[in-house]
Coordinates of C-alpha atoms and ligand atoms in Angstrom, one line a residue:
X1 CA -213.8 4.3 24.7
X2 CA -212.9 7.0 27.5
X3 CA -213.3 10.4 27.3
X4 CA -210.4 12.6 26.3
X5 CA -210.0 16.0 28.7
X6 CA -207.5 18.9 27.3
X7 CA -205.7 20.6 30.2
X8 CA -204.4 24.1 29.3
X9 CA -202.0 26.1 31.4
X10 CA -198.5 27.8 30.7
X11 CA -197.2 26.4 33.9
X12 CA -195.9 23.0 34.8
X13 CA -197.1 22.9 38.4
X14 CA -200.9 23.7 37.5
X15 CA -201.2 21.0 34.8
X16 CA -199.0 18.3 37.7
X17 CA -202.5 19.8 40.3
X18 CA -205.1 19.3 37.7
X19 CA -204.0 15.9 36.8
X20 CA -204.3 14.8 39.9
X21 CA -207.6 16.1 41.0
X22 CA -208.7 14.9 37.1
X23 CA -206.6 10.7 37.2
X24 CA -209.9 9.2 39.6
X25 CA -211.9 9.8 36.7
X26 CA -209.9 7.5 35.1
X27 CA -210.4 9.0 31.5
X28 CA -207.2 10.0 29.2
X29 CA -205.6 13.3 30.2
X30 CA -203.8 15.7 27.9
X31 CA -201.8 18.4 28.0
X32 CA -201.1 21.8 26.8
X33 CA -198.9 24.1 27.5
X34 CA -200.3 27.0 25.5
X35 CA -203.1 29.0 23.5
X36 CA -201.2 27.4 20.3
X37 CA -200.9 23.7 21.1
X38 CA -204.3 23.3 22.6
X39 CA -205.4 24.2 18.9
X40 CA -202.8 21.9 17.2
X41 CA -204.1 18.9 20.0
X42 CA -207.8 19.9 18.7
X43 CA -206.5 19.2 14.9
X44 CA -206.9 15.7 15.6
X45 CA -208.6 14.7 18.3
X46 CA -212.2 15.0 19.9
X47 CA -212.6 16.1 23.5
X48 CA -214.8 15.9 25.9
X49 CA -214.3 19.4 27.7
X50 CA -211.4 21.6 28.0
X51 CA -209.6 23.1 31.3
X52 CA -208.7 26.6 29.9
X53 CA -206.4 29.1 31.7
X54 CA -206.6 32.4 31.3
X55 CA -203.8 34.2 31.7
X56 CA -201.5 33.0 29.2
X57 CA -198.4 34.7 27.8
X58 CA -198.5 34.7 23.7
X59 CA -202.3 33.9 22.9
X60 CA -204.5 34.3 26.3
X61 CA -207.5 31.6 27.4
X62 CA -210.0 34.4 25.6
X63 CA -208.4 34.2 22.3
X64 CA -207.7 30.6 22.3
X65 CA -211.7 29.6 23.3
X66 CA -212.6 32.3 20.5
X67 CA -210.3 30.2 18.1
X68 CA -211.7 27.0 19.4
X69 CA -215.1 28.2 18.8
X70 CA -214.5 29.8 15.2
X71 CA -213.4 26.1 14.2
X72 CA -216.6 23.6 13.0
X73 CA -214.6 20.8 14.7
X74 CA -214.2 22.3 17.8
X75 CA -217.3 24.5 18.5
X76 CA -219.0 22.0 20.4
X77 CA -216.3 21.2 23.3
X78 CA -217.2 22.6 26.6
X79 CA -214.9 25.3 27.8
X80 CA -214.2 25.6 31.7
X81 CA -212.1 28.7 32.1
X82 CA -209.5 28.3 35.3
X83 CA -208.6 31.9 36.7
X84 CA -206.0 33.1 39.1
X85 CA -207.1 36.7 38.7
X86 CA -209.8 39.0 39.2
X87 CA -213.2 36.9 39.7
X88 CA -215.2 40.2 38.9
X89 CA -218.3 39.8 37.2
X90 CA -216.8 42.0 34.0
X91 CA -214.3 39.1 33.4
X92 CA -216.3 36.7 33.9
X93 CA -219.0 38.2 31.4
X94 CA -215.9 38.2 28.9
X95 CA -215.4 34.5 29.3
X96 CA -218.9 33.6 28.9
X97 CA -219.2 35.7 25.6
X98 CA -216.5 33.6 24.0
X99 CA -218.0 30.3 24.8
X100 CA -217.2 29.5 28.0
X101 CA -219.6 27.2 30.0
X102 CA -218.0 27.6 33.7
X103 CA -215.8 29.2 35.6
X104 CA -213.5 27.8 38.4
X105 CA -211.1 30.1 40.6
X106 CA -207.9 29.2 41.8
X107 CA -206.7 27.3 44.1
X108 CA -209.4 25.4 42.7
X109 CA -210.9 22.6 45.3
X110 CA -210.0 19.4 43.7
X111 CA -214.0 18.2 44.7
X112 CA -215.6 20.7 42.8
X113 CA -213.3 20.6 39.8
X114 CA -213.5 16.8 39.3
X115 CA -217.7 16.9 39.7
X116 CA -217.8 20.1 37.1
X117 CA -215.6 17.8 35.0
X118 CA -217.9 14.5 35.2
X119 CA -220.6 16.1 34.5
X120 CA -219.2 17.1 30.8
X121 CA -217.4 13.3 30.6
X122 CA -220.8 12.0 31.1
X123 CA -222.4 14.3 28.6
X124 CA -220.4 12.9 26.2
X125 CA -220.6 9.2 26.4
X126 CA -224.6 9.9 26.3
X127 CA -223.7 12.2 23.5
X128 CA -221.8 9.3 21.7
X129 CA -223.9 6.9 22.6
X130 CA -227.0 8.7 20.6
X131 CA -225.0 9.5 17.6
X132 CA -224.3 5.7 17.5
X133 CA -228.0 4.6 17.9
X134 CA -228.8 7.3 15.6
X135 CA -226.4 5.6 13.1
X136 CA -227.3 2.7 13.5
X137 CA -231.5 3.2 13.7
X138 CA -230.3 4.9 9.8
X139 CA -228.4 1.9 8.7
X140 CA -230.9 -0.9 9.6
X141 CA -233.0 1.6 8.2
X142 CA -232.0 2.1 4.7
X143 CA -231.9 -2.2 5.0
X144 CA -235.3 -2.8 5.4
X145 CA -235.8 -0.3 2.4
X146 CA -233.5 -2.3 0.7
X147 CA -235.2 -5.2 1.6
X148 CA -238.8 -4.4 0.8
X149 CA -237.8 -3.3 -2.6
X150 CA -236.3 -6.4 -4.0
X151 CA -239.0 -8.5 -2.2
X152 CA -241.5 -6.9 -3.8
X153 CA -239.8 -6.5 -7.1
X154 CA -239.1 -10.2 -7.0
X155 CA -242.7 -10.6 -5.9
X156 CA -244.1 -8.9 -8.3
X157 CA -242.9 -11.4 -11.7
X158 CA -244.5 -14.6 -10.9
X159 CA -247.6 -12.6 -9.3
X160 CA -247.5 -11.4 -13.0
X161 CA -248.1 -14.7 -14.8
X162 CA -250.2 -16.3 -12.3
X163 CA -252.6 -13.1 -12.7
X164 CA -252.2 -14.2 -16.7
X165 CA -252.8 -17.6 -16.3
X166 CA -256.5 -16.8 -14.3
X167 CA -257.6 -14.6 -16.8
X168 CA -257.4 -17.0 -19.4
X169 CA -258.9 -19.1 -17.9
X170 CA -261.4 -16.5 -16.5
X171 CA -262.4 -15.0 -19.9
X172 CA -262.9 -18.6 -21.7
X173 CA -260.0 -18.7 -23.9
X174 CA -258.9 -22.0 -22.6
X175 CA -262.3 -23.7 -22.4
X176 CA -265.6 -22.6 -20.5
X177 CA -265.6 -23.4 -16.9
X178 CA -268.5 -24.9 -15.6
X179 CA -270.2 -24.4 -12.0
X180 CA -268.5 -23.2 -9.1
X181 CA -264.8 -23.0 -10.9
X182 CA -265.7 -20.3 -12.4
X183 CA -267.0 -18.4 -9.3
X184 CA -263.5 -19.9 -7.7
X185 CA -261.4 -18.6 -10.4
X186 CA -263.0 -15.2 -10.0
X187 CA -262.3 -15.1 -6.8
X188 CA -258.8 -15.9 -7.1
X189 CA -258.2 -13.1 -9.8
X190 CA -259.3 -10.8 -7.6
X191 CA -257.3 -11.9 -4.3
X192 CA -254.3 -11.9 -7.0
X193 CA -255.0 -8.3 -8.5
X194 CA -255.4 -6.8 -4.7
X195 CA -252.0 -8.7 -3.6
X196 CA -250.7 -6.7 -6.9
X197 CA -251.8 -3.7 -5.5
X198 CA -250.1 -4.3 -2.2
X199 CA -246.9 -4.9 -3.8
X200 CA -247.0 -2.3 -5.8
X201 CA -247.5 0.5 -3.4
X202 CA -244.7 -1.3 -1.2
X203 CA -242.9 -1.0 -3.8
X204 CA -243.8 3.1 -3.8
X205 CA -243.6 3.0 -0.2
X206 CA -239.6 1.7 -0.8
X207 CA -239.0 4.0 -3.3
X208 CA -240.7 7.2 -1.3
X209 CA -238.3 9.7 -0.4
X210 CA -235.2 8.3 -2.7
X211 CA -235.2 10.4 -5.2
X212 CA -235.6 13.7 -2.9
X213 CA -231.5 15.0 -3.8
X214 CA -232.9 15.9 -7.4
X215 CA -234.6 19.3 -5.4
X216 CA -235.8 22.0 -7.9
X217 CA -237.4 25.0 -8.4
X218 CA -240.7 23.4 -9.4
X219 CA -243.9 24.8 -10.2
X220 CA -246.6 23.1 -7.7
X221 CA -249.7 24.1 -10.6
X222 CA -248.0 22.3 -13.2
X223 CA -247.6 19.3 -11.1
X224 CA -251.1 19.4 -9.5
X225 CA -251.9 18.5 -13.7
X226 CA -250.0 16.0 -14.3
X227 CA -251.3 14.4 -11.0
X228 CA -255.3 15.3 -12.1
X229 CA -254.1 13.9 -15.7
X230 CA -252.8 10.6 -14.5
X231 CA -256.4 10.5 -12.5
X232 CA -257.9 11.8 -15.4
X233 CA -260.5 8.5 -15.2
X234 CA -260.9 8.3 -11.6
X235 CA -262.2 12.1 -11.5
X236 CA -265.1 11.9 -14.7
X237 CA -266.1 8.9 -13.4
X238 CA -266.7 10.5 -9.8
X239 CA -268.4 13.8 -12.1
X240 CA -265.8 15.5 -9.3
X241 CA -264.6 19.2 -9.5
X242 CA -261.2 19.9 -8.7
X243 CA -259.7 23.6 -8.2
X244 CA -256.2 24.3 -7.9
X245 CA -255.6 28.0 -8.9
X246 CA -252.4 30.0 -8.1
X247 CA -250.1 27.2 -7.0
X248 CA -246.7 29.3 -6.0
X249 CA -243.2 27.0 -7.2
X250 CA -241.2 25.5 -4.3
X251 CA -238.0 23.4 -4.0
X252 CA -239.0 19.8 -4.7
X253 CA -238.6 16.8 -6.5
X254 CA -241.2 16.7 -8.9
X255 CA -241.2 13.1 -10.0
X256 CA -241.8 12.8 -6.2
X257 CA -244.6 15.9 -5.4
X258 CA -246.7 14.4 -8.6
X259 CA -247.1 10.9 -6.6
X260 CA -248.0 13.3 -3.0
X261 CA -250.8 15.4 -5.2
X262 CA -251.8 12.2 -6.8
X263 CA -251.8 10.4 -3.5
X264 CA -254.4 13.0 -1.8
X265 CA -256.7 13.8 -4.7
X266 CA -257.3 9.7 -5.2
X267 CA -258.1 9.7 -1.4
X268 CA -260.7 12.3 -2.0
X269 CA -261.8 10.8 -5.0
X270 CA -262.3 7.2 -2.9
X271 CA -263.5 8.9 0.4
X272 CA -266.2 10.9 -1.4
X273 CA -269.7 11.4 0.1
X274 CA -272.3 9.2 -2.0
X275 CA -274.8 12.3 -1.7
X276 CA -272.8 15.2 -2.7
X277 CA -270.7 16.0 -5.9
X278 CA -267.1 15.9 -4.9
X279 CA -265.1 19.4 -4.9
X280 CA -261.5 19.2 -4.0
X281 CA -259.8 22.6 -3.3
X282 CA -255.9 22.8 -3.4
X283 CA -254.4 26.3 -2.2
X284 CA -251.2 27.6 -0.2
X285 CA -249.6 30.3 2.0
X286 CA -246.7 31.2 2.3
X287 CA -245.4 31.0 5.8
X288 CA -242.0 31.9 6.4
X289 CA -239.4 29.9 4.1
X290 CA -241.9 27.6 3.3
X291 CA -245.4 27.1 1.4
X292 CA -248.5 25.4 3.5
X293 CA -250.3 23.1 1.0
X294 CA -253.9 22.9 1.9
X295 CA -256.1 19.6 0.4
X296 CA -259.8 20.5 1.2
X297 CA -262.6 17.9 0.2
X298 CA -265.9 17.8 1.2
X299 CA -266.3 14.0 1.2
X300 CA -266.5 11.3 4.4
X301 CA -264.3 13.7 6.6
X302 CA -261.8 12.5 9.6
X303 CA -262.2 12.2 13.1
X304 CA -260.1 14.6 15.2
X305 CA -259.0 11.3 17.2
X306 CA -258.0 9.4 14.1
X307 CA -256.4 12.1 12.3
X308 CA -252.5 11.4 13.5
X309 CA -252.6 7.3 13.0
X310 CA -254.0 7.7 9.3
X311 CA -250.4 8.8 8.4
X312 CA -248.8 5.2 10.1
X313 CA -248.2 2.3 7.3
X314 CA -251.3 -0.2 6.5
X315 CA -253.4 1.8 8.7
X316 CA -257.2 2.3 7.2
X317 CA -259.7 4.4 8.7
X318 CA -263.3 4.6 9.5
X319 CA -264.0 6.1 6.1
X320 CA -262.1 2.9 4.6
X321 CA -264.8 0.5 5.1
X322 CA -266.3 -1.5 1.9
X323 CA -263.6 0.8 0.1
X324 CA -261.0 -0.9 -1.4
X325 CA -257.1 0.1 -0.6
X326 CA -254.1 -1.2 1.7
X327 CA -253.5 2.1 4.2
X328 CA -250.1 2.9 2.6
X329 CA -250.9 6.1 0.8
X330 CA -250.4 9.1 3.3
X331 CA -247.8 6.8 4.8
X332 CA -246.0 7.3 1.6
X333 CA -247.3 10.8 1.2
X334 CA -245.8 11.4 4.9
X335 CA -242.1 9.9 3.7
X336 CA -242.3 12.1 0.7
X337 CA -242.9 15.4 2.4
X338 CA -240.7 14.7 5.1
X339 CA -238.0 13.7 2.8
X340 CA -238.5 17.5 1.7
X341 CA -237.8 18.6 5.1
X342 CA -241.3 19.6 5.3
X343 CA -244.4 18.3 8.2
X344 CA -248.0 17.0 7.1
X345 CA -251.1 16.5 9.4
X346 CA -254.6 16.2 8.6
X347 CA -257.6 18.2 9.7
X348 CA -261.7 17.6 9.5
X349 CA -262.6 20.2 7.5
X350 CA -264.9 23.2 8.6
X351 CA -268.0 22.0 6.9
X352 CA -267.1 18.5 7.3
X353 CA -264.9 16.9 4.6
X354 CA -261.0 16.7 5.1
X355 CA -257.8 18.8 5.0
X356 CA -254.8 17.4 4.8
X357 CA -252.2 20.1 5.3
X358 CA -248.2 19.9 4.5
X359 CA -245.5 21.7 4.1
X360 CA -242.4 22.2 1.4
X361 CA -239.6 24.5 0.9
X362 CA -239.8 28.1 -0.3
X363 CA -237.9 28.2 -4.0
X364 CA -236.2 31.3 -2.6
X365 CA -236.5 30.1 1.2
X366 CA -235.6 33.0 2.9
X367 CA -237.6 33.3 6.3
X368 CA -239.3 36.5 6.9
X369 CA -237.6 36.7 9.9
X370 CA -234.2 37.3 7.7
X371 CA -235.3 39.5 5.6
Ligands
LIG401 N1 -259.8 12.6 1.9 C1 -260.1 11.7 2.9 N2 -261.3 11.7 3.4 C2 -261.7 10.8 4.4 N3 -260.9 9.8 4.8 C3 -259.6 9.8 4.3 C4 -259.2 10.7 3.3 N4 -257.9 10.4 3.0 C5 -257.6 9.3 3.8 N5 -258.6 8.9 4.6 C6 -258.6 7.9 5.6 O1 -257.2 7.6 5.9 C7 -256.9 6.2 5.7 C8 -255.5 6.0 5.3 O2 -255.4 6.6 4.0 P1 -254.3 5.9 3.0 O3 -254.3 6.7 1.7 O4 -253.0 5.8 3.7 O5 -254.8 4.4 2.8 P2 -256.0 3.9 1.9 O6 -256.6 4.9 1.0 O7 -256.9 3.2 2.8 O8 -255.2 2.8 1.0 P3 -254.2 3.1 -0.2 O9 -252.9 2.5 0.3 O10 -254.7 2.3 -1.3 O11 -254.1 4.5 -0.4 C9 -258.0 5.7 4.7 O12 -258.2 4.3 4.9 C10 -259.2 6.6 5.0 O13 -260.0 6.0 6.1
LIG402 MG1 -255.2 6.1 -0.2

């Protein structure tokens, strides 16, 4: 698809020079012959740069480029002024104010002009050429989402009833095994509960980050509780101390922030040091529009190397070994919070331990700087 170029100028003669210096570029030319119709032509069309003269009778280059730029559709196109009079620095300044990217005096050389202009044609065939990889990247995208959750739904039913059908015969209810089928029914329990596992936080991993649209003034204390309730287990069994006073509210999905507490406070549960009780430590600042969470623990720790691949999918860390899990929990933790518009990065703690730090939207999210 070529490039379109708008040519404006109130006189005949000028738009007959600039097509000609403009045709080797071979990309479509169009033209206007004032302020008025260059705004009509931008109505419906995109462009790649415009050729704007300045001395216009009715509405001048200055007023039309303000125009152009007051318009969303329009803002972006480059602007090169063409000027017959004074090429003082005080008019110049003017044009530049009101969005102008260059300047070119006439009798323009017909050299220059076309290399100003290709520059801008090429800008925007990269340009397009992004947003359509961009597009694209999104679609195939939202297909492997797609994708992973009806595998793993689909997965997940006959995983059901063949996890059913070892269990009974497991726990004796259809006759005792005897010798090594019994160790060898064991064994596949197990390899079927952990393949359960997998599919159910693919499943999570899918789902991750859907929901966010549903954003709310939510208060992060109350959803710290329901996270510590649904781990209720997990934390008396580890005798484990967690502290989470003075959580401020922020713009979330809450369905979504419950499974991101929940996430982190089961890692500290599972990376716990075996010589120390366990005491995780959840505060925030505010910074800007946003709140920074902090997620202190003073378990196993991470190394400053590992720190950015723990985030990546399946990915288990030095602290994983002999611990059971698949590697998809921050990965899901890092869709969540970025579905939130927010970042999150993980620290060794000061006195060992781990911090995993993230950010989410202000309720109010007014930056300082605004107010
Ligand atoms: N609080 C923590 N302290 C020490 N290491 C941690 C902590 N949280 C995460 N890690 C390390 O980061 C790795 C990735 O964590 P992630 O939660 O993604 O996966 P996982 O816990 O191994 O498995 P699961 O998918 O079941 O959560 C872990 O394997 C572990 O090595
Ligand atoms: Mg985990």
């Amino acid at each position: 698809m070529s490039a379109k170029i708008l040519l404006v100028d109130d006189k005949n003669e000028n738009l007959v020079a600039l097509q000609a210096a403009l045709r080797p570029l071979g990309q479509e030319l169009v033209q206007a012959h004032s302020g008025e119709e260059a705004l009509r032509c931008l109505l419906n069309d995109d462009f790649a740069v415009i050729l704007l003269d300045v001395q216009m009778p009715g509405m001048d280059g200055f007023e039309t480029a303000t125009r152009i730029k007051e318009r969303w559709r329009s803002r972006h196109i480059p602007i090169i002024f063409l000027t017959a009079i004074s090429r003082e620095l005080a008019q110049q300044l003017k044009g530049y104010e009101v969005g102008a990217v260059d300047y070119i005096a006439k009798p323009f050389d017909p050299w220059v002009l076309r290399s100003k202009v290709a520059v801008f044609v090429d800008l925007y065939d990269k340009t397009r050429r992004v947003e359509d990889q961009a597009a694209r990247l999104g679609q195939a995208n939202t297909e492997l989402e797609q994708f992973a959750e009806v595998v793993s739904h689909d997965l997940r039913n006959p995983l059901v009833s063949v996890v059913g059908y070892l269990q009974m015969l497991s726990d004796g209810s259809v006759g005792d095994l005897s010798g090594d089928s019994k160790e060898f029914v064991e064994r596949a329990l197990r390899a079927a509960e952990s393949m359960g596992s997998l599919i159910d936080d693919l499943l999570d991993y899918a789902r991750a980050g859907k929901a966010v649209g549903v954003m709310q003034t939510t208060d992060a204390g109350q959803v710290v509780e329901r996270a510590l309730s649904n781990l209720h287990a997990d934390i008396e069994a580890a005798g484990a101390a967690v502290k989470a006073p003075d959580l401020p509210a922020v713009r979330a999905d809450s369905a979504q922030l419950t499974r991101l507490f929940q996430n982190l406070i089961e890692n500290s549960v599972k990376y716990r040091a075996p010589d120390r009780p366990l005491v995780v430590d959840i505060s925030a600042e505010r910074e800007d529009d946003h709140w920074l969470f902090f997620v202190r623990d003073n378990g196993d720790g991470v190394a400053t190397d590992e720190a950015r691949a723990l985030f990546d999918m399946f990915y288990r860390g030095s602290t994983a070994v002999g611990r059971p899990g698949t590697g998809i929990g921050l990965a899901i933790c890092k869709k969540i919070v970025e579905g939130h518009g927010g970042r999150i990065w993980a620290e060794p703690g000061i006195d060992g331990g781990a911090v995993v730090c993230f950010t989410l939207p202000a309720p109010d999210g007014i930056s300082e700087a605004q107010k």
